[in-house]
Short mmCIF file of C-alpha atoms in Angstrom, two decimals:
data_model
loop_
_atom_site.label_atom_id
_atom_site.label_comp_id
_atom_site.label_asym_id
_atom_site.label_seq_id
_atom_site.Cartn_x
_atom_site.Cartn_y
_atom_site.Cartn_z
CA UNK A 22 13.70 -20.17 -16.43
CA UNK A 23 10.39 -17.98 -15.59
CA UNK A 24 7.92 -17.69 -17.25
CA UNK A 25 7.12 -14.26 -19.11
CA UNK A 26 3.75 -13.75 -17.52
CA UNK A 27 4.09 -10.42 -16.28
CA UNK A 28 5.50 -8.86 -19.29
CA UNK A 29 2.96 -10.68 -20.53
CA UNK A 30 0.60 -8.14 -18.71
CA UNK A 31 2.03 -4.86 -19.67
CA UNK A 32 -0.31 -2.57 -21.04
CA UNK A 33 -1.96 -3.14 -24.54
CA UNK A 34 -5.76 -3.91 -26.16
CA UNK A 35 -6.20 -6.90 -25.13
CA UNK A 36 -4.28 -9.65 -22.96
CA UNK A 37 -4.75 -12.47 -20.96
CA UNK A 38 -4.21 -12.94 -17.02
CA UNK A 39 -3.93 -16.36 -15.53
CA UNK A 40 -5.48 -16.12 -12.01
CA UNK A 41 -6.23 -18.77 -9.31
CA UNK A 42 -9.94 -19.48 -8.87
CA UNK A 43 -11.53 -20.93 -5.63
CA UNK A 44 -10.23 -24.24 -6.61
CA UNK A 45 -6.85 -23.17 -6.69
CA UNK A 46 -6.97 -24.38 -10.85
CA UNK A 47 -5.50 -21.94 -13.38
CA UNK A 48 -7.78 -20.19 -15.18
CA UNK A 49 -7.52 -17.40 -18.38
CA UNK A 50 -9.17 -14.37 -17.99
CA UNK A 51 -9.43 -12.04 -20.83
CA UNK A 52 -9.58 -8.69 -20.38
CA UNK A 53 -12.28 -6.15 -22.93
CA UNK A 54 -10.66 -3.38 -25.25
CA UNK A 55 -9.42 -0.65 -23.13
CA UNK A 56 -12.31 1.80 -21.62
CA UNK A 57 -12.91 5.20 -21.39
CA UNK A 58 -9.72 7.50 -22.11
CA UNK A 59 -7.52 7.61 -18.56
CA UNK A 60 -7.34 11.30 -16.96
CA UNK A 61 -4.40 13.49 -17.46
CA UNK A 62 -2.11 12.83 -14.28
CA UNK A 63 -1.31 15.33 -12.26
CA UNK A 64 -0.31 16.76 -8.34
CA UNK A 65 -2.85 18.28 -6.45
CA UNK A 66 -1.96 21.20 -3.82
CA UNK A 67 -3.44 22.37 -1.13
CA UNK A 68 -3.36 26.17 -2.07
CA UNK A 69 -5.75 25.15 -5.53
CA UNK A 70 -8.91 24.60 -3.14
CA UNK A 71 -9.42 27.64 -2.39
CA UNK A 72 -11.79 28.26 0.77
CA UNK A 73 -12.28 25.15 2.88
CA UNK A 74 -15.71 23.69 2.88
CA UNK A 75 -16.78 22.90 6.70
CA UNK A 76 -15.32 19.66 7.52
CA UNK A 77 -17.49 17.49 9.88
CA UNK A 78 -15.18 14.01 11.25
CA UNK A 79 -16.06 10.92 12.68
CA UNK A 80 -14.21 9.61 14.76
CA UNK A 81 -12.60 5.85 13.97
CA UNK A 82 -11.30 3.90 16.54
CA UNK A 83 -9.13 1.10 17.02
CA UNK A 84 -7.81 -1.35 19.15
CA UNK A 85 -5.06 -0.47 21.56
CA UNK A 86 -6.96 3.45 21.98
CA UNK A 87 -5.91 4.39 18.55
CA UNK A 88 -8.30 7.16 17.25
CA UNK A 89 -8.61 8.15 13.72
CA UNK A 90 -10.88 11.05 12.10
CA UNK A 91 -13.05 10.20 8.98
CA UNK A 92 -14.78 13.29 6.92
CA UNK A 93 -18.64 13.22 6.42
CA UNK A 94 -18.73 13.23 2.47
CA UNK A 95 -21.46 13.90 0.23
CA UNK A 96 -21.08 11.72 -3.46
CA UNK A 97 -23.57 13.81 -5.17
CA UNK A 98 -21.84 17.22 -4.26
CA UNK A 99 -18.53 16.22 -4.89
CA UNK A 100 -19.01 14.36 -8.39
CA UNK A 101 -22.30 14.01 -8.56
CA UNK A 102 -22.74 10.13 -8.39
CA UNK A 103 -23.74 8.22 -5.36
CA UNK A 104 -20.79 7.64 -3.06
CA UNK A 105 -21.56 3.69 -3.62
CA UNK A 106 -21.24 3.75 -7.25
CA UNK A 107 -18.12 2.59 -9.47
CA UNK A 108 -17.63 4.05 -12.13
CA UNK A 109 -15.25 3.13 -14.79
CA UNK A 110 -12.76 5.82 -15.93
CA UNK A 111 -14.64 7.82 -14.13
CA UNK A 112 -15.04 7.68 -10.19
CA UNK A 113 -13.46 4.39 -8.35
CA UNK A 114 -14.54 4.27 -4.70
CA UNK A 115 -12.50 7.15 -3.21
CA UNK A 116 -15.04 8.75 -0.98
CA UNK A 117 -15.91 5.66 1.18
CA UNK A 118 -13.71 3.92 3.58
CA UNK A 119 -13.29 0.56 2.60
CA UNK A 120 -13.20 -2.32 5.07
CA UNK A 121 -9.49 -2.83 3.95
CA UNK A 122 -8.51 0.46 5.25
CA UNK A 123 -9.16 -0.35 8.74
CA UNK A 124 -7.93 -3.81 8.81
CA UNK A 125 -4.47 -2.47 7.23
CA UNK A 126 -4.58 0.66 10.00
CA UNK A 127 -5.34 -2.00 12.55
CA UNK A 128 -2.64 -4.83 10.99
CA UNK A 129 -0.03 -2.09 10.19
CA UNK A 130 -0.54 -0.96 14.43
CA UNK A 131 0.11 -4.66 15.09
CA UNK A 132 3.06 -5.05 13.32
CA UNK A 133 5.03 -2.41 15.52
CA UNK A 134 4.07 -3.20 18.40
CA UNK A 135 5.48 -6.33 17.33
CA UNK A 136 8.40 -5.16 16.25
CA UNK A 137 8.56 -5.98 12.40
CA UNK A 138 7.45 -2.67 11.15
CA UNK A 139 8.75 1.41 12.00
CA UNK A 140 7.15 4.41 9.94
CA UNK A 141 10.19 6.34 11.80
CA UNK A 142 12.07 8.57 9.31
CA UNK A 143 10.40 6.33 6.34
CA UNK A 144 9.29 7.34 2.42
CA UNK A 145 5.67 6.06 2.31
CA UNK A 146 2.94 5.81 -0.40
CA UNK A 147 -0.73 5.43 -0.17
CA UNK A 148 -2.43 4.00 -3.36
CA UNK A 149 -6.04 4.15 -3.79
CA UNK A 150 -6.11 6.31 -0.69
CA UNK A 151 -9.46 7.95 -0.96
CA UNK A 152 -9.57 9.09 3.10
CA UNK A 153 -5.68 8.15 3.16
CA UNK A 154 -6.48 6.35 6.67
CA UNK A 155 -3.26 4.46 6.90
CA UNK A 156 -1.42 6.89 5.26
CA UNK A 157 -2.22 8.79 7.98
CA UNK A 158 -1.02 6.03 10.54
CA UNK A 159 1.95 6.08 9.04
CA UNK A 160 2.57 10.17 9.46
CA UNK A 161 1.89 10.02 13.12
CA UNK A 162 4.50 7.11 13.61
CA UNK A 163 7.14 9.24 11.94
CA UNK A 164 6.81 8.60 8.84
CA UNK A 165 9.03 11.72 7.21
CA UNK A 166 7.28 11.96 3.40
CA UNK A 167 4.02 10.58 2.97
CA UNK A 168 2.53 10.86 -0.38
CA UNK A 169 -1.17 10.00 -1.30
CA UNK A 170 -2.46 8.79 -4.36
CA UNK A 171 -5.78 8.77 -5.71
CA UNK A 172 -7.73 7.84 -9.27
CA UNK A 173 -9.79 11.19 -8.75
CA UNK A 174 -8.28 14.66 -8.00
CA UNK A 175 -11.61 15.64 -6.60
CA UNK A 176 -11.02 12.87 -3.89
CA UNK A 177 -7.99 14.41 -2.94
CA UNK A 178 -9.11 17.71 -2.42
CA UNK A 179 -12.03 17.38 -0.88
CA UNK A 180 -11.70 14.31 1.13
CA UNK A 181 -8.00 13.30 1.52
CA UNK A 182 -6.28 16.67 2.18
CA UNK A 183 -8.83 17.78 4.50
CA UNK A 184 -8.29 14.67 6.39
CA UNK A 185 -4.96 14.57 6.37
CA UNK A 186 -5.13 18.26 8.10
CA UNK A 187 -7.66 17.26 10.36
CA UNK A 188 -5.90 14.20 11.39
CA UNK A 189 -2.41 16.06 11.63
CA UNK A 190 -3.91 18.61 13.87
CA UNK A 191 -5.66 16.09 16.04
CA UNK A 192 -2.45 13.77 16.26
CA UNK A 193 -0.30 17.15 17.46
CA UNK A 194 -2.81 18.37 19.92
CA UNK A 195 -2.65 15.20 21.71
CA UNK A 196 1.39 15.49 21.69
CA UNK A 197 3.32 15.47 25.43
CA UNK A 198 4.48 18.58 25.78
CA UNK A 199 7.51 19.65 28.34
CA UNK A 200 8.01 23.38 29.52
CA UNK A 201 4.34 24.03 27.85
CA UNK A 202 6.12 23.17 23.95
CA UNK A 203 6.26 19.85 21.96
CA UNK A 204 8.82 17.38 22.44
CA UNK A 205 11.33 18.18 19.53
CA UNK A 206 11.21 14.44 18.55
CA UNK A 207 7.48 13.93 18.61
CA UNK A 208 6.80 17.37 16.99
CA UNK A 209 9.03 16.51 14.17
CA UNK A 210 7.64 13.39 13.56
CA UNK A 211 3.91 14.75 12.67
CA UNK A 212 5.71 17.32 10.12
CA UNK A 213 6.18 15.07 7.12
CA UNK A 214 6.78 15.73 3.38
CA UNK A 215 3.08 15.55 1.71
CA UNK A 216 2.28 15.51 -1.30
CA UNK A 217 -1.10 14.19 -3.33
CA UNK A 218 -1.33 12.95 -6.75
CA UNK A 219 -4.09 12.02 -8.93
CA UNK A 220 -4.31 9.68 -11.88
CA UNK A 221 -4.50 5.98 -13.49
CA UNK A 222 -1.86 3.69 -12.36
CA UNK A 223 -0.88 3.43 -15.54
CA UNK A 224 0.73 6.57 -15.97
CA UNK A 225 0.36 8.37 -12.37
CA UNK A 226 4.09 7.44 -12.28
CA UNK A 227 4.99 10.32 -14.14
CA UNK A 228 4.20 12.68 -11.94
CA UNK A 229 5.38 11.35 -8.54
CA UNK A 230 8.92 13.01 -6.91
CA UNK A 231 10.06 10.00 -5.45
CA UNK A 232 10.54 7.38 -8.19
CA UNK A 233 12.51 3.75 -7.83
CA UNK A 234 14.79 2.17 -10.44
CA UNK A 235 12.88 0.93 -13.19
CA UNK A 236 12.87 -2.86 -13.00
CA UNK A 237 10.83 -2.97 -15.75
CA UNK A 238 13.65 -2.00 -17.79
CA UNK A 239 16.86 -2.70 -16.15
CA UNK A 240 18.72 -5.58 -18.27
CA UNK A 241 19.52 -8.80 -16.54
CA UNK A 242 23.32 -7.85 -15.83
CA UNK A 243 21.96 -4.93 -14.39
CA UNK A 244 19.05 -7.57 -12.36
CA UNK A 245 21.67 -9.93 -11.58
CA UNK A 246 24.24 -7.52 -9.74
CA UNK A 247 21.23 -5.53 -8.12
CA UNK A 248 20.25 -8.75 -6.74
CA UNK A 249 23.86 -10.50 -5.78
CA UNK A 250 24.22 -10.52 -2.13
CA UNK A 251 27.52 -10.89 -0.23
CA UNK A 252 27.84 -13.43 2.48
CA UNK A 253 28.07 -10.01 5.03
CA UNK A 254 24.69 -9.76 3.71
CA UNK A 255 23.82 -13.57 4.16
CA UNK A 256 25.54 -13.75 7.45
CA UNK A 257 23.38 -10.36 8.83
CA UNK A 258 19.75 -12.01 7.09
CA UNK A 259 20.96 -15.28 10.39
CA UNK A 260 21.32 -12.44 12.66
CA UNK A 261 19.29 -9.66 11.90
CA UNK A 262 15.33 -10.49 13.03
CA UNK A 263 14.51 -7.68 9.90
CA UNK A 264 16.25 -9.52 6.95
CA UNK A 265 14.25 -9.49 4.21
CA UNK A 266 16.04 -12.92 2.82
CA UNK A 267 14.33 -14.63 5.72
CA UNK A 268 10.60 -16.06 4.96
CA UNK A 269 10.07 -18.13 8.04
CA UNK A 270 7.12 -17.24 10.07
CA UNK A 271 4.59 -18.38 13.08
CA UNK A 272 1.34 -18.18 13.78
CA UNK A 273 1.26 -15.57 17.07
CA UNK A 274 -2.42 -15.00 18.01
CA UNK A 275 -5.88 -15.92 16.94
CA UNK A 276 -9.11 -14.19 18.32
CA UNK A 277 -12.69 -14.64 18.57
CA UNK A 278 -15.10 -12.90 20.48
CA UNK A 279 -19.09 -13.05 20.42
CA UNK A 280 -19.90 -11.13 17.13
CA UNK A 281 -16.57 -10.08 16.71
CA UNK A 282 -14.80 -11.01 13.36
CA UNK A 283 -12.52 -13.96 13.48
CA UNK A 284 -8.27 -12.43 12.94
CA UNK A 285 -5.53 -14.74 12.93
CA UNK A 286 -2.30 -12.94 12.57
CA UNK A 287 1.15 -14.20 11.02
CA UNK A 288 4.64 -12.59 11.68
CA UNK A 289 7.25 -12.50 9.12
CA UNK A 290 10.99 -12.35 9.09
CA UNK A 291 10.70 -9.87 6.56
CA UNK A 292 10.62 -6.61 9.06
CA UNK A 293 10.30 -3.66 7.16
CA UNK A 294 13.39 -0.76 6.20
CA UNK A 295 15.46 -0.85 9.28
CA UNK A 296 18.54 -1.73 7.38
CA UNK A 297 18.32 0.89 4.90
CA UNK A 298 20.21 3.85 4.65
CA UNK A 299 20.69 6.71 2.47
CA UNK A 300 24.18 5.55 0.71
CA UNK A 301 22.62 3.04 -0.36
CA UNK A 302 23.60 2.23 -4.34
CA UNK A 303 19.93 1.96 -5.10
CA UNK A 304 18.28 4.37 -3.00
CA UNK A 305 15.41 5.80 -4.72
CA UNK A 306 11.77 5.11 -4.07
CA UNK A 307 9.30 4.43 -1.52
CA UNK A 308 10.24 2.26 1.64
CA UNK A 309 6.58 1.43 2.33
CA UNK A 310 3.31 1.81 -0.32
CA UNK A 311 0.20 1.17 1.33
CA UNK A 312 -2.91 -0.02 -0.33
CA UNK A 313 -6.59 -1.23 0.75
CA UNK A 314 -9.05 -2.89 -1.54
CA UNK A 315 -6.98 -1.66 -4.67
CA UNK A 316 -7.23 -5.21 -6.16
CA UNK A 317 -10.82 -5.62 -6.22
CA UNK A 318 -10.64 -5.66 -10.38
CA UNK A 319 -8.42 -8.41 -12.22
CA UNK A 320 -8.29 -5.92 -15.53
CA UNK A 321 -6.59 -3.55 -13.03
CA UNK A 322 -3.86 -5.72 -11.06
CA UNK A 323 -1.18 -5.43 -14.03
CA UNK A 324 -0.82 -1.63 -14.28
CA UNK A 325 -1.06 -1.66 -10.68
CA UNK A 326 1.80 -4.31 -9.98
CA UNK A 327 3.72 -2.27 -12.90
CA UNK A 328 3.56 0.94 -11.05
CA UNK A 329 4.43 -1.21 -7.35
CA UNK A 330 7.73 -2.12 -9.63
CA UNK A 331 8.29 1.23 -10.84
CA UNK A 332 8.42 2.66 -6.84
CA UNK A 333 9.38 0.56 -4.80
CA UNK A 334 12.64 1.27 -2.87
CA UNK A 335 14.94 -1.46 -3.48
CA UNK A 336 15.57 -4.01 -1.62
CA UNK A 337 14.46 -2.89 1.65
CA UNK A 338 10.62 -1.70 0.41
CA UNK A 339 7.97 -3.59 1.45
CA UNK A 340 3.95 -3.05 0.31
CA UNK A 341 1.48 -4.16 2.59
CA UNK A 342 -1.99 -4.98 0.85
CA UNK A 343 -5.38 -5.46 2.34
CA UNK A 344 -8.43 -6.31 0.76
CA UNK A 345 -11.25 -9.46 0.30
CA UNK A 346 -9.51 -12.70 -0.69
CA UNK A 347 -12.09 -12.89 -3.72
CA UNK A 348 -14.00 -10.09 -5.11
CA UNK A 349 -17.43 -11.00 -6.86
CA UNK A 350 -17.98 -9.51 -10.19
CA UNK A 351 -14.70 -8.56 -11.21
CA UNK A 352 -12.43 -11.17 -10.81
CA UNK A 353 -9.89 -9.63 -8.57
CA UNK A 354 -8.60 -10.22 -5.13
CA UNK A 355 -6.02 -10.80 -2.82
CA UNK A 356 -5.09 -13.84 -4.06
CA UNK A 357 -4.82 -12.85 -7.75
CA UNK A 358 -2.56 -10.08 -7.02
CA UNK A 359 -0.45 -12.52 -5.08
CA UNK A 360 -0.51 -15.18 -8.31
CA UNK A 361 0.82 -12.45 -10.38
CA UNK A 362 3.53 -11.59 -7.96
CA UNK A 363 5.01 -14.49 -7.65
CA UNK A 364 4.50 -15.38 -11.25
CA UNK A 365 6.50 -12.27 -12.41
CA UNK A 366 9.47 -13.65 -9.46
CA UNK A 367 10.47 -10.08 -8.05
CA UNK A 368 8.91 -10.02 -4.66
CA UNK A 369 8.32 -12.31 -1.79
CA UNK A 370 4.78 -12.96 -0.45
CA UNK A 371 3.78 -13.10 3.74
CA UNK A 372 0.12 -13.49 4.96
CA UNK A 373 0.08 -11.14 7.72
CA UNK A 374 -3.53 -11.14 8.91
CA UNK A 375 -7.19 -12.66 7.70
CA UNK A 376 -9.77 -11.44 9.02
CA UNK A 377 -13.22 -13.37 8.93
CA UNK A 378 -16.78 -11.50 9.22
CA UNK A 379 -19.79 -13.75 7.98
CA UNK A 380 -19.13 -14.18 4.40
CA UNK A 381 -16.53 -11.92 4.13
CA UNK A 382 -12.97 -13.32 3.65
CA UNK A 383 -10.34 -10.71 4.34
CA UNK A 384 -6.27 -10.89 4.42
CA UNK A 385 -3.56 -8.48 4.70
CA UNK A 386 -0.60 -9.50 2.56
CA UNK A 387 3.29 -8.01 2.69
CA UNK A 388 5.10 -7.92 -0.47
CA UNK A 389 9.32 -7.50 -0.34
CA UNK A 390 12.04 -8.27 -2.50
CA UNK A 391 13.61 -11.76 -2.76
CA UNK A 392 16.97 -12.98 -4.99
CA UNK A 393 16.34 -12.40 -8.72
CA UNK A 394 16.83 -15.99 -10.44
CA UNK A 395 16.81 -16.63 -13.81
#
């Protein structure tokens, strides 16, 4: 029988979190009495701004000539705090791009040219998004509703939205075009669905359109047919290189060069949504949810795996999830996330990618759903 850890977790004054520490023992954590009280969730459109401030980009760039832009923000001028600062309940790293960003753009670019990812025609979610850089990725692959999500509404309107414009516009101009117009396939393709959302994970779910079944509160006849497959199903997972049943991988590539950080890079049976379809019995949520140094706080990773739960397209959604194997001061990590994943028995862990930079220990982890067992 599992254990009850992740109800365990659900939301309340205090609670405890087992984690792994860098011993791999078990240790308790306890979280403090809740904070500050969480802002009101709510949508943020475009048409609210008002006049556009300038908008200076940088320009990021990736291997394999993939170019992203990045707005120039300033902290102070936006909500008055120094874009460095975290502060609780208040402001939590959305107008910096995080290290975890550009490994996931860079993993997630990997992973179709590989051939165990497509954005084509997908639902996708970016929480934490602050610049929404691989939510972006994901619009000019096809993705066809892409839906950013951010702790601070003030993030999303004056970084992400800007930046999803300027990227949009950037992507289109660079477009083939045949006759002197777009090629109907690639044009459609950079026209997604977008919407932006701001609020705690612990209640931003109210407010997003595309919402998953509840596993949180299905019953366990309800678990236990979602989760019976037929042998079609077993008999495709032998044939079908995209499966998510299969959890076999390889290592393919490792590189090293001068100053360069160290990447190693895993693939995965588990390639993401190609199977799904639209009749499917269970067909609401997001196929993809993106996320980069979201799990940085241990006090955090419950509400956030809650709301994962509470989204996620069954059983063909996958989340990818970058960030530092161990974050100092908080407790969190990517490791801790994973603990309380596999703890709660829903999902199916991969390593994807580690990156290595000096100190800095970095992986990129897929999440996807696996046979519910009592």
């Amino acid at each position: 029988m599992r254990t009850p850890s992740f109800l365990a977790c659900l939301p309340g004054t205090h609670r405890v979190l087992k984690i792994l520490d860098d011993n791999n023992a078990t240790v308790n954590v306890s979280e403090q009495p809740a904070g500050p009280p969480m802002p009101t969730p709510q949508e943020v459109f475009e048409l609210e701004i008002g006049e556009a401030k300038p908008f200076t980009p940088d320009l990021v760039n990736f291997e394999g000539g993939l170019t992203l832009l990045k707005g120039q923000v300033n902290g102070t001028e936006v909500l008055g705090i120094p874009t460095s600062d975290l502060v609780p309940g208040k402001y939590e790293g959305g107008l910096k791009v995080w290290e975890g960003a550009i490994d996931l753009v860079d993993t997630l670019r990997r992973e179709i040219q590989d051939g165990q990812l497509s954005f084509r025609g997908k639902r996708v979610l970016e929480l934490g998004c602050g610049h929404g850089l691989p939510g972006i990725f994901a619009c000019t692959k096809g993705a066809s509703v892409a839906h950013f999500q951010d702790f601070n509404p003030e993030v999303l309107r004056n970084v992400t939205i800007p930046n999803v414009n300027a990227n949009l516009e950037y992507a289109r101009a660079r477009l083939p075009r045949q006759n002197g117009s777009l090629t109907p396939t690639r044009s459609s393709s950079l026209a997604p669905e977008l919407h932006f959302y701001a609020g705690d994970w612990s209640n931003v779910h109210t407010v997003l359109s595309v919402l998953g079944v509840d596993l949180l509160e299905a019953t366990e006849n309800e678990k236990n047919d979602y989760f019976s497959f037929s042998d079609s199903d077993y008999s495709l997972s032998s044939t079908y290189q995209g499966s998510p049943f299969s959890s076999q991988s390889d290592l393919v590539g490792q590189e090293s060069n001068g100053d360069k950080p160290h990447r190693s890079r895993r693939r995965s049976g588990s390639r993401a949504c190609h199977r799904s379809t639209d009749t499917d019995a269970w067909e609401g949520g997001y196929d993809i949810i993106l996320m980069s140094d979201t799990v940085y706080s241990v006090a955090s990773l419950p509400k956030l795996y809650s709301l994962i739960k509470k989204c996620l397209r069954p059983y063909y959604g996958v989340v990818y999830v970058a960030g530092k194997k161990n974050y100092l001061g908080k407790g969190g990590g990517t490791r801790q996330f994973k603990q309380l994943v596999e703890e709660d028995g829903f999902l199916g862990a991969h390593l994807v990618a580690e990156f290595a930079e000096g100190s800095s220990m970095r992986e990129v982890w897929k999440f996807f759903f696996r046979r519910y067992s009592m």
